[in-house]
Amino acid sequence: RAGPWGVCEETTILHGGFLLAARLTQPRPLRELRKADWPRVGPPITDALGEIGARCPSPLQHSLWKKEAVAIVWAKVLLPGPPAASLDQGWKEDGFFSVSRMIPDVNHTVLFELVKALGAPRLFVQLLLALPQDVHRGELEHLVEYIASETSPSDVGFFLDVWWEVMKHKEGQEDATVSTFSTLIRQHGCESSLDDGLQPPKRFKGDPGSLNDPPAATSLLTVLIEGLKQTYRSIALPRVRCYALANLVELLSVFSELEPEGSPLPVAEYLDKVSSVVSLWTSDTESQFHHRRLDEKVKEAERSMSLLSTAKLSREELFVGLEFLCSLLHAWGEELQGTLNSSEELCYESYRLLDVLTTFGKNLVCFSETRGLDEDETRIVLELTQITKGFLKEISTSLKSKDLDTSLVSSVAMTIIEQKLDRHVEMCSIFASEKTWPFSKDWVDCLVKSKALFQKPELVLKLLETLVNFAMSRQDKDGRELQMQVTKAIVECYTELLLTDKNKVISGVLASWGGPGLSLNLQVVMEGFQEDLNVTFNQITKSVSDEGLTRAVASVARLMLLYPEATVKQVCNLAVVNLGAHQFLAQILCSFPALSFLETHDDPGRPHSLVVRCLEEAVWGRLSTAREEEQFLEFLAFLMQPSSAAPLVSSVEVTKAFVLPYLKSDSAQIELSLQILNKVLGIQSCSEEHWIKSCHPFPLLLSLCKLLDGYTKYWHQPRDQLFPSLESKDLVLNILCQLCEVVRPETAPSPELWVQSLAWLHRKVASLDWTVGLRLKKLYGDHFKNEVPATLFEICTLPEDEWTSQPLPAYGPGSGLLAWMECCCVSTALRETMLTLLTVNVDNPEEVNLFSKGFLVALIQVFPWCSHSEWKRLTHVVENLLQRQVLHVPYTLEYVQYMPLLNLRPFACYLQFSVLFLRGFQLLCSSSCSTWLPAEAWLHVVQLYCGSLMDLLGSVKSAAGPPSHPAEDRTSMQEVSFICIQMFCHVLHVAAMLPDKGCSEPLVVVALEILSQYETFSSADTSPSNTLRRANERHFLESITDNVSDKALRGTLLQKLSKLGA
């Protein structure tokens, strides 16, 4: 078959039909056929098309051939045969040439009757509107002229069908036949010969027409109205009158300025209308759609519901149409009312008329109110409004409101979804939420087949709600199987969502069913869930990596949908027990901002965080090792301040859950709570108002103050009483300092309340150790002075506008230096103040001696209760006083065999420091103080001492410079070696005095470090006498070490000494 319309078996059959028809018309040619002759002439043509249809393998193929046959005949009407001179060229170049020569010349009568016989108004309109703009009006006028002459009922029906199809037509849906037809007419339109005596259609020369001509689409509408004017007297049947009126009303409503600019029908109303149309076609045996399949009926009903106004009537044309409608309603209205009210059922045409008239009446009211109408226009609109209203009023309400079969409505909706027809996306929402449809076989099949359409968070949520409602009402075996099937489909829809949309679904699940999620009412979710949970997280924890995060989040998202609470608890538990996995697991959890959900439970006024509750129930109170506590702390910190996501838990929630209830000295979790509070305070507050305001800041401050007060009696607390370790004291001090920074007057609701709160705290703190109040100075500001023992004024010149004394029985005469030293421990700033205000007359030897002795006594009184930071402040005080030569510490050569001929002046301070420590231990270990400290206190004291010695050793190294440089000053190497020997001897002396052997480990570490430094510096000495000196020093060190009573300490040190110089 050459070309689109080449000669083939089908065209040969068609050719035969036309030849037979041509014989029947003889002696007149087919091109002169009259309407009355068609019943005699037409059968051979229609029989030929019937034979072609019988040979087509499918209804679709038959439909295509009908369209092709009409296109060929129409082309033959518009393009009569070419002149004989062009025959030789035509068969080579013209694709239509061969078929054209097979069909005799025909006229519009053949075309129109053929289309009528085929019952194909839609394909006629498709071909009509594919014609050039200057042609299709002429062709429609031909049709009107044809219908108006010798009008039969079939003529009227055909005309109204064509009208209706013109309004339903949508551009851009042309198939190959329509495109070929359009191209052919456009190519040959100007070449058609007029020699055959046929009159061409108006404006058929391809001329664009006059500039004053109306737009082509609009002119078609006026032709249709004109056609009804010419034929309405031939319309007698009520059904056809309804059809005609509905067409006219819809044309005037949609294709004019009457159509309001508004949103489309709500989808539920749209579904009802489509279902009503389908129902009417199904029950009406006279309808052309009665025998069609459901999907075909739905598609056709949708076409009739979505008219597109590609063109608008002018105001003048509109009012001509309105006047005509008015006259028709006057002529037909009363009879139609009676007919409609006497019938039990509506047909489609009468339903459509009532529907469009209802909308039309509303549009008229809106039109009259919003458009500027002149007197005549107002009269017409008002009259038509009254007629329409009166017509509808007389119609029985039972006809206008027919109850629809629920199963039909659901079937229509499912057809729209499965066929992806107009508004199928909106229809999914009704499908997912309609209570009476779900879980029929068709419903489940539709969901499974069309699940790609339900991949939206709002639809997934509606489906889940429907699923839960069904599960609560059906518990039998079949019901459970349906639940499983539907759950699987919904989870697959959910799995395909973006992470942000998954979070929307999780938010909805939590809002509806709380932490248990679907598991609350959906038992099938729990079957195999725990195993699935374990397997999923086993895989995740084995492949912790940034690359695996997306995959892990996707796996967890599914579990989070089914049972959020259990999934969060599993993450929390694994974050603590899986070494190093806590940050990865926190990243997974933070990928679900929906988990920031706040539960209300029995107290709607006090919502609680789901994640915090899961942490409390799954982890808190079960942390068994320091490593687990550390991972929990880091995990919690990440949840509060993730690197690239919104915080999952707030500082307030964490503080209220894990800090405030446990901030008591006898709480087992207090040290972890303090670490949490420290972490929380380190996180920057995002809002202008600090979160601490919501956490009862003043009671919190008081709790910390009470803890500090407890530390002043630390070594004398009952052994069976819980109390945080002394190592935590610095943490408490740091937290208190931070709180004093953030708790400002702005955090109080009013200035008056701020002052009242300060007074309350000051009153409460007054019963605690006096040093606690000093730590609140930043908070107190100018409201309260520093309150200190009166004896402090004896050794300091304190300004009375900032300082005031208080009578403390424990601070009798001579205790001023003790109070001064305790002040030095409070803060760096206060230490510097104390050093500045200290009054010691260095010109008075007796005063310096008394001060130095008193300093040593005060030092050992403060020493055991110091935290690491407080002790560092005190060592700085010692260093400062030694450098200023206010503190006198004589150095005796207890551990020297020979007089050292060295320059020790640059290192004098370090030697004095070491000796001061030794003297302190001599006093501390003396018989007068032997029962002063409990056994466990000595380890703390030794740790502080060893830490200071390490710092001292570092200072000596810094003062001497690196030993690896060539010895410009060889004596410095010897001096450092000498200092190391002295410090080593001091350490062994202290070790010998200690009452408990359990303190040797820190001493071993510092002694070995001293020996290592000694070896480094003595080896760097290149003087000639170095070898001899080192041998003598080694012998001396070994003899000293031999006298150590602790075997473990002695053995370790002798082993180290044996390797010196080896």
mmCIF file with all atom_site columns, C-alpha atoms in Angstrom, residues 236-304:
data_model
loop_
_atom_site.group_PDB
_atom_site.id
_atom_site.type_symbol
_atom_site.label_atom_id
_atom_site.label_alt_id
_atom_site.label_comp_id
_atom_site.label_asym_id
_atom_site.label_entity_id
_atom_site.label_seq_id
_atom_site.pdbx_PDB_ins_code
_atom_site.Cartn_x
_atom_site.Cartn_y
_atom_site.Cartn_z
_atom_site.occupancy
_atom_site.B_iso_or_equiv
_atom_site.pdbx_formal_charge
_atom_site.auth_seq_id
_atom_site.auth_comp_id
_atom_site.auth_asym_id
_atom_site.auth_atom_id
_atom_site.pdbx_PDB_model_num
ATOM 1  C CA . ALA A 1 236 ? -41.377 17.149 18.410 1.00 0.00 ? 236 ALA A CA 1
ATOM 2  C CA . LEU A 1 237 ? -40.061 14.491 20.793 1.00 0.00 ? 237 LEU A CA 1
ATOM 3  C CA . PRO A 1 238 ? -39.514 15.707 24.391 1.00 0.00 ? 238 PRO A CA 1
ATOM 4  C CA . ARG A 1 239 ? -36.247 13.820 24.571 1.00 0.00 ? 239 ARG A CA 1
ATOM 5  C CA . VAL A 1 240 ? -34.870 15.583 21.489 1.00 0.00 ? 240 VAL A CA 1
ATOM 6  C CA . ARG A 1 241 ? -36.156 18.948 22.710 1.00 0.00 ? 241 ARG A CA 1
ATOM 7  C CA . CYS A 1 242 ? -34.265 18.397 25.967 1.00 0.00 ? 242 CYS A CA 1
ATOM 8  C CA . TYR A 1 243 ? -31.198 17.554 23.891 1.00 0.00 ? 243 TYR A CA 1
ATOM 9  C CA . ALA A 1 244 ? -31.518 20.707 21.795 1.00 0.00 ? 244 ALA A CA 1
ATOM 10 C CA . LEU A 1 245 ? -32.136 22.948 24.786 1.00 0.00 ? 245 LEU A CA 1
ATOM 11 C CA . ALA A 1 246 ? -29.206 21.416 26.708 1.00 0.00 ? 246 ALA A CA 1
ATOM 12 C CA . ASN A 1 247 ? -26.873 22.046 23.754 1.00 0.00 ? 247 ASN A CA 1
ATOM 13 C CA . LEU A 1 248 ? -28.002 25.635 23.440 1.00 0.00 ? 248 LEU A CA 1
ATOM 14 C CA . VAL A 1 249 ? -27.832 26.350 27.185 1.00 0.00 ? 249 VAL A CA 1
ATOM 15 C CA . GLU A 1 250 ? -24.397 24.782 27.482 1.00 0.00 ? 250 GLU A CA 1
ATOM 16 C CA . LEU A 1 251 ? -23.090 26.695 24.485 1.00 0.00 ? 251 LEU A CA 1
ATOM 17 C CA . LEU A 1 252 ? -24.364 29.978 25.931 1.00 0.00 ? 252 LEU A CA 1
ATOM 18 C CA . SER A 1 253 ? -23.014 29.116 29.402 1.00 0.00 ? 253 SER A CA 1
ATOM 19 C CA . VAL A 1 254 ? -19.558 27.875 28.534 1.00 0.00 ? 254 VAL A CA 1
ATOM 20 C CA . PHE A 1 255 ? -18.683 29.609 25.280 1.00 0.00 ? 255 PHE A CA 1
ATOM 21 C CA . SER A 1 256 ? -19.509 33.145 26.352 1.00 0.00 ? 256 SER A CA 1
ATOM 22 C CA . GLU A 1 257 ? -18.782 35.689 29.030 1.00 0.00 ? 257 GLU A CA 1
ATOM 23 C CA . LEU A 1 258 ? -21.514 34.063 31.093 1.00 0.00 ? 258 LEU A CA 1
ATOM 24 C CA . GLU A 1 259 ? -19.020 31.454 32.244 1.00 0.00 ? 259 GLU A CA 1
ATOM 25 C CA . PRO A 1 260 ? -17.676 32.602 35.640 1.00 0.00 ? 260 PRO A CA 1
ATOM 26 C CA . GLU A 1 261 ? -13.978 32.438 36.348 1.00 0.00 ? 261 GLU A CA 1
ATOM 27 C CA . GLY A 1 262 ? -13.881 29.948 39.161 1.00 0.00 ? 262 GLY A CA 1
ATOM 28 C CA . SER A 1 263 ? -12.414 26.725 40.352 1.00 0.00 ? 263 SER A CA 1
ATOM 29 C CA . PRO A 1 264 ? -13.565 23.399 38.883 1.00 0.00 ? 264 PRO A CA 1
ATOM 30 C CA . LEU A 1 265 ? -16.228 21.290 40.526 1.00 0.00 ? 265 LEU A CA 1
ATOM 31 C CA . PRO A 1 266 ? -15.188 19.683 43.814 1.00 0.00 ? 266 PRO A CA 1
ATOM 32 C CA . VAL A 1 267 ? -13.988 16.202 42.956 1.00 0.00 ? 267 VAL A CA 1
ATOM 33 C CA . ALA A 1 268 ? -16.730 14.463 44.986 1.00 0.00 ? 268 ALA A CA 1
ATOM 34 C CA . GLU A 1 269 ? -19.417 16.389 43.101 1.00 0.00 ? 269 GLU A CA 1
ATOM 35 C CA . TYR A 1 270 ? -17.617 15.657 39.842 1.00 0.00 ? 270 TYR A CA 1
ATOM 36 C CA . LEU A 1 271 ? -17.627 11.924 40.641 1.00 0.00 ? 271 LEU A CA 1
ATOM 37 C CA . ASP A 1 272 ? -21.335 12.012 41.467 1.00 0.00 ? 272 ASP A CA 1
ATOM 38 C CA . LYS A 1 273 ? -22.086 13.668 38.139 1.00 0.00 ? 273 LYS A CA 1
ATOM 39 C CA . VAL A 1 274 ? -20.008 11.226 36.117 1.00 0.00 ? 274 VAL A CA 1
ATOM 40 C CA . SER A 1 275 ? -21.616 8.336  37.989 1.00 0.00 ? 275 SER A CA 1
ATOM 41 C CA . SER A 1 276 ? -25.098 9.752  37.362 1.00 0.00 ? 276 SER A CA 1
ATOM 42 C CA . VAL A 1 277 ? -24.421 9.941  33.640 1.00 0.00 ? 277 VAL A CA 1
ATOM 43 C CA . VAL A 1 278 ? -23.080 6.388  33.548 1.00 0.00 ? 278 VAL A CA 1
ATOM 44 C CA . SER A 1 279 ? -26.072 5.188  35.556 1.00 0.00 ? 279 SER A CA 1
ATOM 45 C CA . LEU A 1 280 ? -28.507 6.830  33.131 1.00 0.00 ? 280 LEU A CA 1
ATOM 46 C CA . TRP A 1 281 ? -26.784 5.338  30.100 1.00 0.00 ? 281 TRP A CA 1
ATOM 47 C CA . THR A 1 282 ? -26.777 1.928  31.734 1.00 0.00 ? 282 THR A CA 1
ATOM 48 C CA . SER A 1 283 ? -30.499 2.000  32.493 1.00 0.00 ? 283 SER A CA 1
ATOM 49 C CA . ASP A 1 284 ? -31.586 3.666  29.231 1.00 0.00 ? 284 ASP A CA 1
ATOM 50 C CA . THR A 1 285 ? -31.876 1.082  26.448 1.00 0.00 ? 285 THR A CA 1
ATOM 51 C CA . GLU A 1 286 ? -32.337 3.833  23.840 1.00 0.00 ? 286 GLU A CA 1
ATOM 52 C CA . SER A 1 287 ? -28.972 5.425  24.650 1.00 0.00 ? 287 SER A CA 1
ATOM 53 C CA . GLN A 1 288 ? -26.218 4.896  22.119 1.00 0.00 ? 288 GLN A CA 1
ATOM 54 C CA . PHE A 1 289 ? -23.929 4.154  25.085 1.00 0.00 ? 289 PHE A CA 1
ATOM 55 C CA . HIS A 1 290 ? -26.202 1.558  26.714 1.00 0.00 ? 290 HIS A CA 1
ATOM 56 C CA . HIS A 1 291 ? -24.194 -1.429 25.475 1.00 0.00 ? 291 HIS A CA 1
ATOM 57 C CA . ARG A 1 292 ? -20.760 0.118  25.905 1.00 0.00 ? 292 ARG A CA 1
ATOM 58 C CA . ARG A 1 293 ? -18.290 -1.165 28.492 1.00 0.00 ? 293 ARG A CA 1
ATOM 59 C CA . LEU A 1 294 ? -18.051 0.702  31.804 1.00 0.00 ? 294 LEU A CA 1
ATOM 60 C CA . ASP A 1 295 ? -14.682 2.269  30.961 1.00 0.00 ? 295 ASP A CA 1
ATOM 61 C CA . GLU A 1 296 ? -16.056 3.593  27.652 1.00 0.00 ? 296 GLU A CA 1
ATOM 62 C CA . LYS A 1 297 ? -19.064 5.074  29.403 1.00 0.00 ? 297 LYS A CA 1
ATOM 63 C CA . VAL A 1 298 ? -16.853 6.744  31.996 1.00 0.00 ? 298 VAL A CA 1
ATOM 64 C CA . LYS A 1 299 ? -14.540 8.202  29.344 1.00 0.00 ? 299 LYS A CA 1
ATOM 65 C CA . GLU A 1 300 ? -17.502 9.587  27.423 1.00 0.00 ? 300 GLU A CA 1
ATOM 66 C CA . ALA A 1 301 ? -19.104 10.971 30.599 1.00 0.00 ? 301 ALA A CA 1
ATOM 67 C CA . GLU A 1 302 ? -15.830 12.700 31.448 1.00 0.00 ? 302 GLU A CA 1
ATOM 68 C CA . ARG A 1 303 ? -15.722 14.285 27.970 1.00 0.00 ? 303 ARG A CA 1
ATOM 69 C CA . SER A 1 304 ? -19.175 15.720 28.548 1.00 0.00 ? 304 SER A CA 1
#
